[in-house]
Short mmCIF file of C-alpha atoms in Angstrom, two decimals:
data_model
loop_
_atom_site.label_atom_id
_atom_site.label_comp_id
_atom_site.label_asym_id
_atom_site.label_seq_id
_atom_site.Cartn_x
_atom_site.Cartn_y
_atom_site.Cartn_z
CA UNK D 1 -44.64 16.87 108.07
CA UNK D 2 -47.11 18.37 110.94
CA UNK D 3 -47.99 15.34 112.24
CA UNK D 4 -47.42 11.26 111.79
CA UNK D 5 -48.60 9.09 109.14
CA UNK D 6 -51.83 7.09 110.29
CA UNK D 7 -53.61 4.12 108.47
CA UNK D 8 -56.22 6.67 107.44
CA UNK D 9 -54.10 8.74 105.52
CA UNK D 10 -52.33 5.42 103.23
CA UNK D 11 -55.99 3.81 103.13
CA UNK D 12 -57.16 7.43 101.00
CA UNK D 13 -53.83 8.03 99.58
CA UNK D 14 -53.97 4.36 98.33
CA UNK D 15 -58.17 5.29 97.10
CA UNK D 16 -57.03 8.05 95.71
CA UNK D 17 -54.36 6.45 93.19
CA UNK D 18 -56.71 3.25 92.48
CA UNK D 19 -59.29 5.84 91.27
CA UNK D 20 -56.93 7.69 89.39
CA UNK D 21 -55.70 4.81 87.81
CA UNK D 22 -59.62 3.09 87.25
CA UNK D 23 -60.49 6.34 85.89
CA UNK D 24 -57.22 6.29 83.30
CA UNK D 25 -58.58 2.83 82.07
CA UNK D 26 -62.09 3.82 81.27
CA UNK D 27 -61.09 6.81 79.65
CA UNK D 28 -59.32 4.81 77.45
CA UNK D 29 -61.37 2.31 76.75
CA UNK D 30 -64.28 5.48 75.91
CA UNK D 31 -61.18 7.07 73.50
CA UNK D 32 -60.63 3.49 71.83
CA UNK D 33 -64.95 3.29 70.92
CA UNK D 34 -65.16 7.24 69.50
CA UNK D 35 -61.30 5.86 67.67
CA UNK D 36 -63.78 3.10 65.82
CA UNK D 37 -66.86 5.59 65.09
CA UNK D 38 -64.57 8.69 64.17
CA UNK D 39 -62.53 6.20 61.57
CA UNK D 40 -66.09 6.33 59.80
CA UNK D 41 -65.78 10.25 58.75
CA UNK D 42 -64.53 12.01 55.81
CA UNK D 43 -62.38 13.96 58.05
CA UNK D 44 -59.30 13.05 59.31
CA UNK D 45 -58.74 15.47 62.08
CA UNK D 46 -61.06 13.59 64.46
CA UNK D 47 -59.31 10.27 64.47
CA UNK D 48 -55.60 12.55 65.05
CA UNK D 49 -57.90 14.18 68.10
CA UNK D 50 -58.93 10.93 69.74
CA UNK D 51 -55.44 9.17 69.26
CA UNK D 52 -53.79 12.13 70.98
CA UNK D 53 -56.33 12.47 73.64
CA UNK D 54 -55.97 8.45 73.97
CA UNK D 55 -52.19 9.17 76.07
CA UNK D 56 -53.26 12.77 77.43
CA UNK D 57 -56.60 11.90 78.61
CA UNK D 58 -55.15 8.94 80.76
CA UNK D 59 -51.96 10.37 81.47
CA UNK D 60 -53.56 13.29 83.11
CA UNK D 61 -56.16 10.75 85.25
CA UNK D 62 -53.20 8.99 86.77
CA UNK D 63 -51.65 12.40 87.67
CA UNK D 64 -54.84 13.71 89.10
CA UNK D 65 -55.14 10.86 91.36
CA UNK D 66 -51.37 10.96 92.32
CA UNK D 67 -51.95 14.88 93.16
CA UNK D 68 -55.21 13.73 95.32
CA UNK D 69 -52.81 10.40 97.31
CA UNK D 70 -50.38 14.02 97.87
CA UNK D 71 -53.02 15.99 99.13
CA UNK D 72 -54.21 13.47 101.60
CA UNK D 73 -50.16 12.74 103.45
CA UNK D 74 -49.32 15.20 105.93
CA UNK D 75 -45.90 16.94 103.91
CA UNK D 76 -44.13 19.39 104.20
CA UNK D 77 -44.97 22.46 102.50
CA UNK D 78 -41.33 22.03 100.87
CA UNK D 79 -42.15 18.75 99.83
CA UNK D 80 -45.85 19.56 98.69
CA UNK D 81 -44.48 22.11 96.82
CA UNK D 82 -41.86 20.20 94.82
CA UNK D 83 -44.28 17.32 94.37
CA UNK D 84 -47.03 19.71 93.16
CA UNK D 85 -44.49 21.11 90.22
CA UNK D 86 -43.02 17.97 89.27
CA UNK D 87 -46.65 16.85 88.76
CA UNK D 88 -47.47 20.23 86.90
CA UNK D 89 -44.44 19.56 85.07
CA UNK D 90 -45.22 16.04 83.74
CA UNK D 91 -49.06 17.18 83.18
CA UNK D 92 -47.72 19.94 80.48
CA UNK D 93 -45.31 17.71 78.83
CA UNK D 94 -48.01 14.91 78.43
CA UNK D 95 -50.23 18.15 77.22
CA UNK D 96 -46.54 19.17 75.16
CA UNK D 97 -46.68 15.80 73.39
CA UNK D 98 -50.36 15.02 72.52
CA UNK D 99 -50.12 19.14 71.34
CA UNK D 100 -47.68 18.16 69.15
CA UNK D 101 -49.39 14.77 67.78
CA UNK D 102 -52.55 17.17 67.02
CA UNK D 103 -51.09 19.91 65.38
CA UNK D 104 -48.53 17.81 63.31
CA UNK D 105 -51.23 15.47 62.84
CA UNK D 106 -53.56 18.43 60.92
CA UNK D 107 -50.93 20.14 59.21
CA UNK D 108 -49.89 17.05 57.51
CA UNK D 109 -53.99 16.83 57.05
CA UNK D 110 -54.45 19.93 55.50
CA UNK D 111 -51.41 19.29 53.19
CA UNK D 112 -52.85 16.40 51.66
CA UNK D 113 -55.96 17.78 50.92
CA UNK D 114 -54.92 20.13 49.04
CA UNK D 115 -52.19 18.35 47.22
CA UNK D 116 -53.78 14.98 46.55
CA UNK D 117 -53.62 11.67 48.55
CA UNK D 118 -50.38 10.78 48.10
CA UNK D 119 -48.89 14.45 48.67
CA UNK D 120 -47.06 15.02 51.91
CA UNK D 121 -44.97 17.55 53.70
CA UNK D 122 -43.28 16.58 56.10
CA UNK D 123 -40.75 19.72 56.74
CA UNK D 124 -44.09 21.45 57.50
CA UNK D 125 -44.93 18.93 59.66
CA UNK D 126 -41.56 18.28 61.63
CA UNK D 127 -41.16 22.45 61.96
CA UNK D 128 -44.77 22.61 64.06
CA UNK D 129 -43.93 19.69 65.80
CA UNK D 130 -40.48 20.78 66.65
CA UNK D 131 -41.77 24.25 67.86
CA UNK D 132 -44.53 22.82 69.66
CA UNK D 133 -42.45 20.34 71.78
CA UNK D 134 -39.59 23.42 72.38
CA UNK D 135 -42.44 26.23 73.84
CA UNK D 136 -43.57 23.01 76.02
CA UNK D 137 -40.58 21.95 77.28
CA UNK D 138 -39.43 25.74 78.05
CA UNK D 139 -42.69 26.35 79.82
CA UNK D 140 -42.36 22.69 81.66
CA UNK D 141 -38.58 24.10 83.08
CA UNK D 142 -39.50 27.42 83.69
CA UNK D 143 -42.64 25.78 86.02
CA UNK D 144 -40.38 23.41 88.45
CA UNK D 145 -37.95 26.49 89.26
CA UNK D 146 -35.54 26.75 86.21
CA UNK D 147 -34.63 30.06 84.90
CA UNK D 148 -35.13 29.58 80.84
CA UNK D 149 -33.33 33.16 79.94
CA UNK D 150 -29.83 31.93 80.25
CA UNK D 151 -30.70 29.05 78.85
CA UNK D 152 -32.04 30.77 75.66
CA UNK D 153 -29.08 33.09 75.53
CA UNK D 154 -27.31 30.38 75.18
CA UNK D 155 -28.99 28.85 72.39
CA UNK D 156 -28.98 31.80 70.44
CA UNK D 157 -25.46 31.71 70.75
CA UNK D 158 -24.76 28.43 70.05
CA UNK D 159 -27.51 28.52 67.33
CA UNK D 160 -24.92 30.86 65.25
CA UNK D 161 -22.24 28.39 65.57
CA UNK D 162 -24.45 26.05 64.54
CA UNK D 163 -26.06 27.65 61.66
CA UNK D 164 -22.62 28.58 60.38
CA UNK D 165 -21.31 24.80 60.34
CA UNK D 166 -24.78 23.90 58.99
CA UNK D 167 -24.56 26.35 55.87
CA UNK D 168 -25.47 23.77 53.45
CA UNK D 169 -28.00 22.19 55.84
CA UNK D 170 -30.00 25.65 56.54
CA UNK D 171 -29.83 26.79 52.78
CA UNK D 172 -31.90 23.44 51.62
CA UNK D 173 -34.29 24.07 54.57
CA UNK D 174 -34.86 27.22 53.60
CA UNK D 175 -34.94 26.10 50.07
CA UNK D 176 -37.59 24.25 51.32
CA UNK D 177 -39.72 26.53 53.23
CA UNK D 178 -39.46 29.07 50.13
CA UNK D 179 -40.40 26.37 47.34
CA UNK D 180 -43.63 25.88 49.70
CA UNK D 181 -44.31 29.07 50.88
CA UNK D 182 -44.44 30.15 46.66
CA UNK D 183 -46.86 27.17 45.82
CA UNK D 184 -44.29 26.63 42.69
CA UNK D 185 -43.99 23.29 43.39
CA UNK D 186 -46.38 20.96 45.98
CA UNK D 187 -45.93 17.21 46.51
CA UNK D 188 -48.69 15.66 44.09
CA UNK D 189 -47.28 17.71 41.16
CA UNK D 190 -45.70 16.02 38.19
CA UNK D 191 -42.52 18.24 37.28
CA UNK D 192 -39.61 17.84 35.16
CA UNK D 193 -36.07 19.50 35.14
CA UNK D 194 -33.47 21.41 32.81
CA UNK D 195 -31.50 18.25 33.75
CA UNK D 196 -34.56 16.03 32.41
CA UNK D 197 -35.47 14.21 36.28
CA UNK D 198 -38.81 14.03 36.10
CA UNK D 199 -41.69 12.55 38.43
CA UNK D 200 -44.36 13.16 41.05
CA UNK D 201 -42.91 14.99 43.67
CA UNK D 202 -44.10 12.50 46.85
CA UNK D 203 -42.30 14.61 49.27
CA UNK D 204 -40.42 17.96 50.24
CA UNK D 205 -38.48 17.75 53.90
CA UNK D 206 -35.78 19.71 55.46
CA UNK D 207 -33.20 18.66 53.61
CA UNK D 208 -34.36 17.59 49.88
CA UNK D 209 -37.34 17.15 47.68
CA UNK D 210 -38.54 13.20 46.58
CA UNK D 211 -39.78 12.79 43.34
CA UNK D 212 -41.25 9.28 42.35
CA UNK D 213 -40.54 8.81 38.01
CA UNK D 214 -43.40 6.84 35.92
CA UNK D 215 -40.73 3.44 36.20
CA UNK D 216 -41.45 3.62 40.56
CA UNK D 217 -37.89 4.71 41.20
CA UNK D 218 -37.53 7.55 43.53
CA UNK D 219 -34.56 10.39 42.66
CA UNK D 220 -33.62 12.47 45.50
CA UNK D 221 -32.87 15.75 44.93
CA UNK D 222 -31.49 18.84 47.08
CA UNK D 223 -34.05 21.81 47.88
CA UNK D 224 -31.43 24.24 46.94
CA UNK D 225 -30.47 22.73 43.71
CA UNK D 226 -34.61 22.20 43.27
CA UNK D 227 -34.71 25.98 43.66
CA UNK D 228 -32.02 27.02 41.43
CA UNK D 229 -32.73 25.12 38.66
CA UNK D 230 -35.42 25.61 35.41
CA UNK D 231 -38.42 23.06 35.65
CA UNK D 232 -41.49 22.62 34.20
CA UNK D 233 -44.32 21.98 36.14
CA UNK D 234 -47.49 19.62 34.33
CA UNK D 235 -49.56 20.08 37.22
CA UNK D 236 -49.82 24.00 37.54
CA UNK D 237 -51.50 25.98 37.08
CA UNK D 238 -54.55 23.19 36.31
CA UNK D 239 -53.51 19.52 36.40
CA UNK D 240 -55.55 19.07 32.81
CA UNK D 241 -53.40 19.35 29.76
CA UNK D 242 -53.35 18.93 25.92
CA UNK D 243 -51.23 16.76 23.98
CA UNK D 244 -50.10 16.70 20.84
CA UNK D 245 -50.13 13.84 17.76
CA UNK D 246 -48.64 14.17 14.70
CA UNK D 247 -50.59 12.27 11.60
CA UNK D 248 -49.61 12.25 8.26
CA UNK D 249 -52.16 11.41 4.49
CA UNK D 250 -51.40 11.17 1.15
CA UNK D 251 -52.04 13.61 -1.44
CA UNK D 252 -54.76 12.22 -2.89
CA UNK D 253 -56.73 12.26 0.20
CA UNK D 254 -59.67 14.50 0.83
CA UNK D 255 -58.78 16.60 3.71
CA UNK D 256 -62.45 17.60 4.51
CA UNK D 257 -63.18 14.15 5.09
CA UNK D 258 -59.95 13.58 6.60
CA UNK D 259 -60.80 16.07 9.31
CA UNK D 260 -64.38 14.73 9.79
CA UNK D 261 -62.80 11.01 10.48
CA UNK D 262 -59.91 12.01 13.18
CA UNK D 263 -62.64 14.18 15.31
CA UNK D 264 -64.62 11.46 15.02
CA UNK D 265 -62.19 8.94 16.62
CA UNK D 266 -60.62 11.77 18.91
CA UNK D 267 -64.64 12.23 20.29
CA UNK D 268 -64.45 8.29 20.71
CA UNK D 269 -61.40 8.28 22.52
CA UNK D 270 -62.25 11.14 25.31
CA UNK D 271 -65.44 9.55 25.80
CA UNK D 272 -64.21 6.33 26.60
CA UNK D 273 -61.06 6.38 28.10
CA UNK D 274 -59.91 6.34 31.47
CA UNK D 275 -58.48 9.61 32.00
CA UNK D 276 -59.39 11.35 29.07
CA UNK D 277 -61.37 14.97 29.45
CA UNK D 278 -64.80 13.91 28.12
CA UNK D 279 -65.58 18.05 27.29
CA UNK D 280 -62.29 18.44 25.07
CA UNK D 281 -63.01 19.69 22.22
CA UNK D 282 -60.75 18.04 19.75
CA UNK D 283 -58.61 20.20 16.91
CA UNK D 284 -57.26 19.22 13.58
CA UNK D 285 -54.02 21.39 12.43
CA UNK D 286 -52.96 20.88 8.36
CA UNK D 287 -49.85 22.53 8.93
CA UNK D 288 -46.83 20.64 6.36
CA UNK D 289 -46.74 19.42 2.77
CA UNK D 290 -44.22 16.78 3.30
CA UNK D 291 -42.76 14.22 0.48
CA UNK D 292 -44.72 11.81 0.35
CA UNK D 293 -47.87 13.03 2.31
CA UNK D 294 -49.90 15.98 3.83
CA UNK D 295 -48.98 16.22 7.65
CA UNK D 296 -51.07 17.33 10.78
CA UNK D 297 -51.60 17.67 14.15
CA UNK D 298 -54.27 16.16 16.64
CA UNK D 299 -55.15 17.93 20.03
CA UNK D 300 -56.11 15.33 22.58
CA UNK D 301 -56.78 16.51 25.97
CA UNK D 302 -55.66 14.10 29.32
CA UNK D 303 -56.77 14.24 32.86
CA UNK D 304 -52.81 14.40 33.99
CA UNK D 305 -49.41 13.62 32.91
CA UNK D 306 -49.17 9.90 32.99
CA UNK D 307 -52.58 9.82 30.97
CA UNK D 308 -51.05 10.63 27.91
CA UNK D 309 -49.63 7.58 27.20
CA UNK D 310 -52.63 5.60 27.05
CA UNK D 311 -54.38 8.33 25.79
CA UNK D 312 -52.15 8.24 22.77
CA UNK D 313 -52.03 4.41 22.52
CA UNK D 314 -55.90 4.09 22.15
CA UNK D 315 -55.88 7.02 19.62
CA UNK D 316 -53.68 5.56 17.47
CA UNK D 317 -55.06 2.30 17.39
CA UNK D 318 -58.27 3.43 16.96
CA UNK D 319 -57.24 6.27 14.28
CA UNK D 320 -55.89 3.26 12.12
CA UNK D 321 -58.35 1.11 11.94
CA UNK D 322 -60.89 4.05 11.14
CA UNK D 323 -58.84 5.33 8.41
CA UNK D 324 -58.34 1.26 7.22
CA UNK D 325 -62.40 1.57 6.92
CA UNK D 326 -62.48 4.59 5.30
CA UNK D 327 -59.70 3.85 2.51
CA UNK D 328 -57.74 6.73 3.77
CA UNK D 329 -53.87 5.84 3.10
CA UNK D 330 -50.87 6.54 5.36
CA UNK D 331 -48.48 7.01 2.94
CA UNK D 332 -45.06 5.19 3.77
CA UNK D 333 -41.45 7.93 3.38
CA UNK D 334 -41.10 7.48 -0.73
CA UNK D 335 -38.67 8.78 -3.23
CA UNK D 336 -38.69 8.62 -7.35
CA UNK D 337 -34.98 9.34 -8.40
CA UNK D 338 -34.58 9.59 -12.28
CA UNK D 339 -31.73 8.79 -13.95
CA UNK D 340 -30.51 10.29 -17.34
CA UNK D 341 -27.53 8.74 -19.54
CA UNK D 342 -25.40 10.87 -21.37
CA UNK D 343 -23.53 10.62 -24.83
CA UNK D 344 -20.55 9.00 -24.24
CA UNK D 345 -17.21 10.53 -25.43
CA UNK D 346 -14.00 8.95 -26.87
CA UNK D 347 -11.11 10.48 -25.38
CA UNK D 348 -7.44 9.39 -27.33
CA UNK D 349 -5.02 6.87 -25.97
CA UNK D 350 -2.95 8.05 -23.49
CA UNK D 351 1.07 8.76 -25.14
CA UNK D 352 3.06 6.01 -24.12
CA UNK D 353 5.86 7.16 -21.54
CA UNK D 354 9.47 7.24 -23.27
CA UNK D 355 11.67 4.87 -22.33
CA UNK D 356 14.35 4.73 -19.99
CA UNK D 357 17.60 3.63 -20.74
CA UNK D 358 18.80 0.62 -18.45
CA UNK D 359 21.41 1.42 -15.87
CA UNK D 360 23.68 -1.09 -14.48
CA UNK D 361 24.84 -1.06 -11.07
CA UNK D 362 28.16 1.22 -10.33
CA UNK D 363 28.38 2.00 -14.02
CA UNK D 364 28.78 5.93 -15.04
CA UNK D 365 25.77 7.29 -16.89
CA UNK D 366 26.75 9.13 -20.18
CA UNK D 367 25.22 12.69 -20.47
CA UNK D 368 24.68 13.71 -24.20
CA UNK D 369 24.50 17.62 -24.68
CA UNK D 370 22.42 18.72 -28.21
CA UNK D 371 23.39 22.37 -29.13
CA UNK D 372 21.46 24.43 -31.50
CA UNK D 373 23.32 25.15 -34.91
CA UNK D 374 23.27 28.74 -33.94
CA UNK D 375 24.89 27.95 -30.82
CA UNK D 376 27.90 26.11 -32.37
CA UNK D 377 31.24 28.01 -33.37
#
């Protein structure tokens, strides 16, 4: 301190922190009125801008006016000094912070747009933010005076020990990173396994992938396993698809006619329907003579996955009741078995069995021996 503290020097010191702290206020209240206007855009980045700007913006008042209070006290140059980093300090890790928010904030952003609105990634997201807040917090350290190289030799060699107790931990992360990186597989997508889980995958995160089935039930499974396994994937490489209905008419059914009636309805049906492809061009395969009727295929074609259901319902409705009109049958499973009745035959009585001579209890039976005439002499 070069000299002593007057009432001139708390009177500005005190001016200085009341502005700082004035000027914090209105800055938020300006951040909170573009907040209401920028919620009226398409894009989402400007509201993540103004809510991070809504703690750095202030923040960084209040430090500006606590740097101006120090400026105006006769310090030290020791203290100056140590006050001027710890405010430098606390000015980057505010900065640090509302980085973060932003970056995180338009990852997750950009993710979404691209993989519908209920799509999310969050091990996208948590990697930025985690890297973000680490570069801050090394720069923050290294600025008040602490040497950051041992400190990172260290880490890289705890990081091994780490990574080795981790093994399972670190494969499904990278698991992670590599299922995204590929594009096989993006939250949004409808998938199902060689193990038959199926669903909308709603999220993929450092440690597993989320998959939401058609009942609303969510089944967790591991990124490894996720990459290891055979899936198929209803959303890639275009989220339209065809499905397939099988039909059956009887014989005496005029197939040119029959064909003219089920394009009909399957024109009706993507026309109409909620999730139907209005530009499918319907097909009609003949393809089995079956027992009792002539069997085909229809080719609908459905917006996504879970269309196909109602796509399929209304078709089949519809199909009936146009074929009711038309007097074309649907032949029920039938079978004619004949039967033929042969001559009967008259076999002879079976030879009665000889009889067996009647044996008391405990008495000796008498053995008779017959000898040829030849044998005698």
């Amino acid at each position: 301190m070069n000299r002593d503290l007057v009432l001139h020097d708390w009177l500005v010191a005190g001016i200085a922190l009341a502005a700082g702290a004035l000027a914090g206020l209105l800055v938020r209240a300006l951040l909170r009125w573009l907040g209401r206007h920028a919620e009226r855009t398409r894009w989402s980045g400007d509201d993540i801008i103004v809510d991070a700007l809504r703690t750095l913006a202030p923040g960084a008042a209040v430090i500006a006016g606590v740097a101006v209070a120090a400026s105006a006290l006769p310090l030290t140059a020791r203290v100056s000094g140590f006050v001027n980093q710890s405010l430098t300090a606390l000015l980057i890790l505010i900065a640090t912070f509302s980085a973060a928010r932003v970056i995180a904030g338009l990852v997750q952003s950009v993710a979404g747009s691209r993989t519908g609105v209920a799509g999310s990634a969050t091990i996208f997201v948590n990697i930025t933010r985690i890297v973000v807040l680490a570069m801050g917090v090394l720069v923050a350290l290294e600025t008040v005076g602490v040497s950051i190289a041992p400190l990172v030799t260290a880490l890289g060699v705890g990081g091994l020990a780490v990574a080795l107790a981790l093994q399972d931990t670190l494969a499904n992360l990278f698991a992670g990173v590599h299922i995204l990186a590929s594009k096989t597989v993006q939250p949004g997508d409808y998938i199902r396994l060689s193990s038959n889980e199926e669903g909308y995958v709603v999220d993929i995160n450092w440690r597993n992938t989320v998959v939401r089935n058609l009942s609303n039930n969510l089944v967790i499974i591991p990124n490894g396993r996720l990459a290891r396994t055979n899936m198929t994937n209803y959303t890639q490489p275009e989220q339209q698809l065809s499905i397939l209905v099988q039909v059956g008419v009887g014989y005496e059914s005029d197939l040119e006619h029959v064909e003219r009636v089920t394009l009909d309805v399957v024109d009706s049906v993507m026309a109409d329907i909620n999730g139907a492809v209005p530009d499918h061009e319907g097909a009609v395969r003949f393809h089995t003579f079956a027992d009792s009727r002539i069997n085909f295929t229809v080719i609908l074609g459905v917006g996504e996955f879970s269309d196909q259901y109602r796509i399929k319902h209304e078709f089949i409705k519809r199909l009936h009741q146009r074929f009711r009109a038309e007097g074309i049958s649907i032949p029920a499973p039938t079978r004619t078995v004949a039967l033929h009745r042969d001559e009967l035959q008259t076999f002879p009585p079976p030879s009665p069995s000889p009889a067996v001579p009647h044996q008391r209890e405990g008495s000796p039976v008498a053995a008779t021996e017959q000898r040829s005439p030849a044998s005698t002499g």
